[in-house]
Amino acid sequence: MHLSTKLIWPAGNYFVVLAAWLCWPHHGANAAAPEFSFVAFGDMYDKPASAYDIEKILYQDIAVQIRTKTEIPFAIDLGDIGRPENGSSCNDAALLKRKALWWNVMVKPVFYTPGDNDWTDCDRAKTMDENGKINPVSELYRLDQVRKWLTDTPQGIDKSWGYERQENFPENAIWRYRDVVFITLHIVGTFNGRDLNPARPETLIDDKATTARLADERDQANALWLRRAFTLAAEDGGVRAVVMAIQADPFEPYTGVNPGATLLEQCVAHPLGMYKAFCSDLGQLAGKLNKPVLLIHGDTSPYCLDRPAAVAAPLLWRLNAPGDFNAFDAGAALVTVAAGDAARPFQAVGLLNGQPAPAECKFEDAK
């Protein structure tokens, strides 16, 4: 039996209490499981006057595939459930609509990680409510509502999955399916919820100092949760891979950063540093684990499956899922884990078109 790390967060003090409140499933070093697949989707919205019917793609095409295909045990929702400027994300009606999609239409376990459109961007001047009226709202209030409505334990989870959520950060989850550890971390676009660019103020309603403090706490919680997942994977010989899900793209190209550096190195070197701690920890942990690691994210347009740190962490892979105005013919990513395949431990094809994810993230081609 493995003890679970339960995180307690008193005001001004951060410490870890070791508590035997959950039995982590331990299957032994020789319990290699066959390959399996799951679905990842997010950023399902499009530009005005688009030829794509996003509602149909998500509710009829993607959802039906998830519900009816017995070989799909669960899905991961990468957040950005809509757009603040059209009333489809920054209100409780939008959250409840997404929850109903998971529970009543997909009818499979759906694990969610929040996106910037779901809370950090809700204080923008053009934010609309569900009735189409301009109504910018506190981003911190919207985060509270996201946690209230969208962080329940997903339906249909078997006890053998060892599902747990981080205390005070219920959007951060860990579970195990077969021989793979899965983890969600709350890391979002728009500078990771921080006000870092003087030319582009991000905190427009809430107190800036409070927002910054809460961002620090969230990053510290993410770091502890990430280390916990990798500790579980390292200590259990039956675990053969780790899969992570966040909303932000930490590897988006940055002007002024060494173009010859790897994507992971560019992330660490970014002058604003919004994802520096995460990328630094990820590189170190993935480099030491000696097991395949997959980071799945959304937020940017290129749809691709590549390796962001081929030398420092050769077993680290990245999937930028379909969405964010792009690759709607794929709809969502059907991700296959074949941890025993050293050359290609992770594969991704479009859920709707069956085409493999491109092997290179081409921002200039995204549209």
Coordinates of C-alpha atoms in Angstrom, one line a residue:
M1 CA 0.0 0.0 0.0
H2 CA 1.2 3.5 -0.8
L3 CA 0.3 6.4 1.5
S4 CA -1.3 9.4 -0.1
T5 CA 0.0 13.0 0.4
K6 CA -2.9 15.1 1.6
L7 CA -2.2 18.8 1.2
I8 CA -3.3 21.2 4.0
W9 CA -2.9 24.9 3.3
P10 CA -3.2 27.2 6.4
A11 CA -2.9 30.9 5.9
G12 CA 0.7 31.9 5.3
N13 CA 2.0 28.5 5.9
Y14 CA 2.5 25.6 3.5
F15 CA 3.2 22.1 4.7
V16 CA 2.4 18.6 3.7
V17 CA 0.7 16.2 6.0
L18 CA 1.1 12.5 5.2
A19 CA -2.2 10.7 5.7
A20 CA -3.3 7.2 4.9
W21 CA -6.6 8.3 3.6
L22 CA -6.4 6.6 0.2
C23 CA -4.9 3.3 -0.9
W24 CA -3.0 3.9 -4.1
P25 CA -3.4 0.8 -6.4
H26 CA -0.2 -1.1 -6.6
H27 CA 0.0 -3.7 -9.2
G28 CA 3.7 -4.8 -9.2
A29 CA 6.5 -4.4 -11.8
N30 CA 5.3 -7.2 -14.0
A31 CA 1.7 -6.1 -14.4
A32 CA 2.2 -4.6 -17.9
A33 CA -1.2 -3.6 -19.4
P34 CA -2.1 -3.6 -23.0
E35 CA -2.4 -0.3 -24.9
F36 CA -5.5 1.7 -24.4
S37 CA -7.0 5.0 -25.6
F38 CA -8.8 8.0 -24.2
V39 CA -10.1 11.3 -25.6
A40 CA -8.7 14.9 -25.0
F41 CA -10.7 18.0 -26.2
G42 CA -10.8 21.7 -25.4
D43 CA -11.0 25.2 -26.8
M44 CA -14.1 24.3 -28.7
Y45 CA -15.1 27.6 -30.1
D46 CA -14.6 29.4 -33.4
K47 CA -14.5 32.8 -34.9
P48 CA -17.7 34.6 -35.8
A49 CA -19.3 33.7 -39.1
S50 CA -17.3 30.5 -39.2
A51 CA -18.4 27.6 -41.5
Y52 CA -18.0 25.3 -38.5
D53 CA -21.0 24.4 -36.3
I54 CA -19.1 24.0 -33.0
E55 CA -22.2 23.1 -31.1
K56 CA -22.8 20.2 -33.4
I57 CA -19.2 19.0 -33.5
L58 CA -19.0 19.0 -29.7
Y59 CA -22.5 17.8 -28.7
Q60 CA -23.3 15.4 -31.5
D61 CA -20.0 14.3 -33.0
I62 CA -17.5 14.2 -30.2
A63 CA -19.9 13.5 -27.4
V64 CA -21.6 10.6 -29.3
Q65 CA -18.2 9.0 -30.0
I66 CA -17.2 9.2 -26.4
R67 CA -20.5 7.8 -25.2
T68 CA -20.9 5.0 -27.6
K69 CA -17.4 3.6 -28.1
T70 CA -16.8 1.1 -25.4
E71 CA -13.0 1.3 -26.0
I72 CA -13.0 4.9 -24.7
P73 CA -13.0 4.7 -20.9
F74 CA -12.8 8.4 -20.2
A75 CA -12.2 11.9 -21.6
I76 CA -10.2 14.9 -20.5
D77 CA -11.7 18.4 -21.0
L78 CA -8.8 20.9 -21.4
G79 CA -11.0 23.9 -20.5
D80 CA -11.9 27.1 -22.4
I81 CA -15.5 26.0 -22.5
G82 CA -16.4 29.1 -24.5
R83 CA -15.6 32.7 -25.2
P84 CA -16.2 35.6 -22.7
E85 CA -17.2 38.0 -25.5
N86 CA -20.2 35.9 -26.6
G87 CA -21.5 34.8 -23.2
S88 CA -20.5 31.2 -23.5
S89 CA -18.0 30.9 -20.6
C90 CA -18.2 33.5 -17.8
N91 CA -21.5 32.7 -16.2
D92 CA -23.0 29.9 -14.2
A93 CA -25.3 28.9 -17.0
A94 CA -22.3 28.1 -19.2
L95 CA -20.7 26.0 -16.5
L96 CA -23.9 24.1 -15.9
K97 CA -24.3 23.5 -19.6
R98 CA -20.8 22.0 -19.8
K99 CA -21.5 19.9 -16.7
A100 CA -24.7 18.6 -18.4
L101 CA -22.6 17.7 -21.5
W102 CA -20.3 15.5 -19.4
W103 CA -23.0 13.8 -17.3
N104 CA -26.0 13.6 -19.6
V105 CA -24.5 13.4 -23.1
M106 CA -21.0 11.9 -22.9
V107 CA -22.0 9.7 -19.9
K108 CA -18.4 8.7 -19.2
P109 CA -15.9 10.0 -16.6
V110 CA -14.7 13.4 -17.8
F111 CA -11.7 15.0 -16.1
Y112 CA -11.6 18.8 -16.4
T113 CA -8.8 21.4 -16.0
P114 CA -9.8 25.1 -16.2
G115 CA -9.0 27.4 -19.0
D116 CA -8.3 31.1 -19.0
N117 CA -11.6 31.8 -20.8
D118 CA -13.3 30.1 -17.9
W119 CA -12.2 32.7 -15.3
T120 CA -9.1 34.8 -15.8
D121 CA -10.5 36.6 -18.9
C122 CA -13.9 37.2 -17.5
D123 CA -13.1 40.8 -16.4
R124 CA -12.6 41.9 -20.0
A125 CA -14.6 45.0 -21.2
K126 CA -16.4 42.9 -23.8
T127 CA -17.4 40.0 -21.5
M128 CA -21.1 39.2 -22.0
D129 CA -23.5 37.3 -19.7
E130 CA -25.8 34.5 -20.8
N131 CA -28.3 37.0 -22.1
G132 CA -25.9 38.8 -24.4
K133 CA -25.4 41.9 -22.2
I134 CA -22.0 43.4 -21.5
N135 CA -21.1 42.3 -18.0
P136 CA -17.4 42.1 -17.0
V137 CA -17.1 40.1 -13.7
S138 CA -14.5 39.4 -11.1
E139 CA -12.1 36.7 -12.3
L140 CA -11.6 35.4 -8.7
Y141 CA -15.4 35.1 -8.3
R142 CA -15.6 33.2 -11.6
L143 CA -12.8 30.9 -10.3
D144 CA -14.8 30.2 -7.2
Q145 CA -17.8 29.3 -9.4
V146 CA -15.7 27.0 -11.6
R147 CA -14.5 25.1 -8.6
K148 CA -18.1 25.0 -7.2
W149 CA -19.7 23.6 -10.4
L150 CA -17.0 21.7 -12.4
T151 CA -14.8 19.9 -9.9
D152 CA -17.0 17.2 -8.7
T153 CA -15.7 13.6 -8.8
P154 CA -16.4 12.5 -12.3
Q155 CA -19.1 9.9 -12.8
G156 CA -18.4 6.2 -13.2
I157 CA -14.9 6.1 -11.7
D158 CA -13.9 2.7 -10.5
K159 CA -12.3 2.6 -7.0
S160 CA -9.2 0.9 -8.6
W161 CA -8.4 4.1 -10.3
G162 CA -7.3 5.6 -6.9
Y163 CA -8.8 9.0 -7.8
E164 CA -8.0 11.9 -5.5
R165 CA -8.2 15.7 -5.6
Q166 CA -5.8 18.2 -4.0
E167 CA -7.2 19.9 -0.9
N168 CA -8.2 23.5 -1.6
F169 CA -7.4 23.0 -5.3
P170 CA -10.1 20.5 -6.3
E171 CA -9.3 21.0 -10.0
N172 CA -6.0 19.3 -9.5
A173 CA -6.6 15.5 -9.7
I174 CA -4.5 12.3 -9.8
W175 CA -5.8 8.9 -10.9
R176 CA -4.4 5.7 -12.3
Y177 CA -5.8 3.8 -15.3
R178 CA -4.2 0.5 -15.9
D179 CA -0.4 1.1 -15.8
V180 CA -0.5 4.9 -16.3
V181 CA -0.6 7.8 -13.8
F182 CA -2.8 10.7 -14.9
I183 CA -2.7 14.2 -13.4
T184 CA -4.5 17.5 -14.0
L185 CA -2.8 20.8 -13.1
H186 CA -4.3 24.3 -13.0
I187 CA -2.1 26.2 -15.4
V188 CA -3.8 28.6 -17.7
G189 CA -3.1 30.9 -20.6
T190 CA -3.2 34.7 -20.3
F191 CA 0.1 34.8 -18.3
N192 CA -1.1 32.0 -16.0
G193 CA -3.5 34.3 -14.3
R194 CA -0.8 37.0 -13.5
D195 CA -0.5 40.7 -14.4
L196 CA 3.0 40.6 -15.9
N197 CA 2.9 42.8 -19.0
P198 CA 2.5 46.6 -18.3
A199 CA 1.4 47.1 -21.8
R200 CA -1.4 44.6 -21.4
P201 CA -3.1 44.8 -17.9
E202 CA -4.7 41.5 -17.0
T203 CA -6.3 42.1 -13.6
L204 CA -9.0 44.6 -14.3
I205 CA -11.5 44.3 -11.4
D206 CA -9.9 42.4 -8.6
D207 CA -7.1 43.6 -6.3
K208 CA -3.8 43.0 -8.0
A209 CA -1.9 42.1 -4.9
T210 CA -4.6 39.5 -3.9
T211 CA -4.6 38.1 -7.4
A212 CA -0.8 37.8 -7.4
R213 CA -0.8 36.1 -4.0
L214 CA -3.4 33.5 -5.1
A215 CA -1.4 32.9 -8.3
D216 CA 1.7 32.1 -6.2
E217 CA -0.3 29.7 -4.0
R218 CA -1.7 28.0 -7.1
D219 CA 1.8 27.6 -8.5
Q220 CA 3.1 26.1 -5.3
A221 CA 0.1 23.7 -5.2
N222 CA 0.8 22.7 -8.8
A223 CA 4.5 22.0 -8.0
L224 CA 3.6 19.8 -5.0
W225 CA 1.0 17.9 -7.0
L226 CA 3.3 17.4 -10.0
R227 CA 6.0 16.0 -7.7
R228 CA 3.5 13.7 -6.0
A229 CA 2.5 12.2 -9.4
F230 CA 6.1 11.6 -10.4
T231 CA 6.9 10.1 -7.0
L232 CA 4.0 7.7 -7.3
A233 CA 5.2 6.8 -10.8
A234 CA 8.8 6.4 -9.7
E235 CA 8.1 4.2 -6.7
D236 CA 5.6 1.9 -8.3
G237 CA 7.2 -0.5 -10.7
G238 CA 3.9 -1.3 -12.2
V239 CA 3.5 2.3 -13.5
R240 CA 4.9 2.5 -17.0
A241 CA 4.0 6.1 -18.0
V242 CA 2.7 9.5 -16.8
V243 CA 0.1 11.7 -18.6
M244 CA -0.5 15.3 -17.6
A245 CA -3.2 17.7 -18.7
I246 CA -3.1 21.5 -18.4
Q247 CA -4.8 24.3 -20.5
A248 CA -1.9 26.6 -21.2
D249 CA 0.6 26.1 -23.9
P250 CA 4.0 26.7 -22.1
F251 CA 5.9 26.1 -25.3
E252 CA 4.4 28.8 -27.5
P253 CA 7.2 30.5 -29.4
Y254 CA 8.5 33.7 -27.7
T255 CA 10.2 36.6 -29.4
G256 CA 13.7 37.4 -28.0
V257 CA 14.4 33.9 -26.5
N258 CA 17.3 31.9 -27.9
P259 CA 15.8 30.3 -31.1
G260 CA 18.3 27.4 -30.9
A261 CA 17.1 26.3 -27.5
T262 CA 14.6 23.5 -27.1
L263 CA 11.0 24.4 -26.4
L264 CA 11.5 23.4 -22.7
E265 CA 14.6 25.7 -22.5
Q266 CA 12.7 28.6 -24.1
C267 CA 9.9 28.2 -21.6
V268 CA 12.4 28.4 -18.6
A269 CA 14.2 31.4 -20.2
H270 CA 11.1 33.5 -20.9
P271 CA 11.7 36.9 -19.4
L272 CA 8.2 37.1 -17.9
G273 CA 8.5 33.7 -16.4
M274 CA 4.9 32.7 -16.1
Y275 CA 5.6 29.0 -16.7
K276 CA 9.3 28.9 -15.7
A277 CA 8.8 27.0 -12.5
F278 CA 6.5 24.4 -14.2
C279 CA 8.9 23.9 -17.1
S280 CA 11.9 23.6 -14.9
D281 CA 10.2 21.0 -12.6
L282 CA 8.8 19.1 -15.6
G283 CA 12.2 18.9 -17.3
Q284 CA 13.9 17.6 -14.1
L285 CA 11.2 15.2 -13.1
A286 CA 10.7 13.8 -16.6
G287 CA 14.5 13.5 -17.2
K288 CA 14.9 11.4 -14.0
L289 CA 11.8 9.2 -14.3
N290 CA 13.0 7.0 -17.2
K291 CA 9.5 6.4 -18.2
P292 CA 7.4 8.0 -21.0
V293 CA 5.7 11.2 -20.1
L294 CA 3.0 13.0 -22.1
L295 CA 1.9 16.6 -21.5
I296 CA -1.5 17.4 -23.1
H297 CA -2.6 21.0 -23.4
G298 CA -4.7 23.4 -25.5
D299 CA -4.8 27.2 -25.7
T300 CA -2.9 27.6 -29.0
S301 CA -3.9 26.7 -32.6
P302 CA -1.3 24.2 -33.8
Y303 CA -2.5 20.6 -33.5
C304 CA 0.6 18.4 -33.1
L305 CA 2.4 15.6 -31.2
D306 CA 6.1 16.3 -30.7
R307 CA 9.0 16.2 -28.2
P308 CA 9.8 19.5 -26.5
A309 CA 13.2 18.5 -24.9
A310 CA 14.7 15.7 -26.9
V311 CA 18.1 15.7 -25.1
A312 CA 17.3 16.7 -21.5
A313 CA 14.1 14.6 -21.3
P314 CA 14.0 12.3 -24.3
L315 CA 10.9 10.5 -23.0
L316 CA 8.9 13.7 -22.7
W317 CA 6.2 14.2 -25.3
R318 CA 3.7 17.0 -25.9
L319 CA 0.3 16.9 -27.5
N320 CA -1.3 20.3 -28.5
A321 CA -4.9 19.1 -28.8
P322 CA -7.3 20.2 -31.6
G323 CA -9.3 23.4 -31.0
D324 CA -8.7 27.1 -30.6
F325 CA -9.9 27.9 -34.1
N326 CA -8.1 25.0 -35.7
A327 CA -8.4 21.3 -36.7
F328 CA -12.1 21.0 -36.2
D329 CA -12.1 18.2 -38.7
A330 CA -10.3 16.2 -36.1
G331 CA -12.7 17.3 -33.4
A332 CA -10.8 15.9 -30.5
A333 CA -7.7 13.8 -30.0
L334 CA -8.0 10.0 -29.6
V335 CA -4.8 9.4 -27.6
T336 CA -3.4 5.9 -27.4
V337 CA -0.9 4.9 -24.7
A338 CA 1.5 2.1 -25.6
A339 CA 4.0 2.5 -22.8
G340 CA 5.9 -0.6 -24.0
D341 CA 6.7 1.0 -27.4
A342 CA 10.0 2.8 -26.7
A343 CA 9.9 4.6 -30.1
R344 CA 6.3 5.8 -30.0
P345 CA 4.8 5.4 -26.5
F346 CA 2.0 7.9 -27.3
Q347 CA 0.0 8.2 -30.5
A348 CA -2.8 10.6 -31.3
V349 CA -5.3 10.7 -34.2
G350 CA -8.4 12.8 -34.8
L351 CA -11.4 11.4 -33.1
L352 CA -13.6 12.3 -36.0
N353 CA -11.3 11.9 -39.0
G354 CA -8.8 9.3 -37.8
Q355 CA -5.8 11.2 -39.2
P356 CA -2.5 11.2 -37.2
A357 CA -1.6 14.4 -35.3
P358 CA 1.1 16.3 -37.2
A359 CA 4.6 15.7 -35.9
E360 CA 5.5 19.4 -35.8
C361 CA 3.7 22.4 -34.3
K362 CA 3.6 25.0 -37.1
F363 CA 2.1 28.2 -35.7
E364 CA 2.3 29.9 -39.1
D365 CA 0.0 27.2 -40.6
A366 CA -2.6 27.4 -37.8
K367 CA -5.8 29.0 -38.9

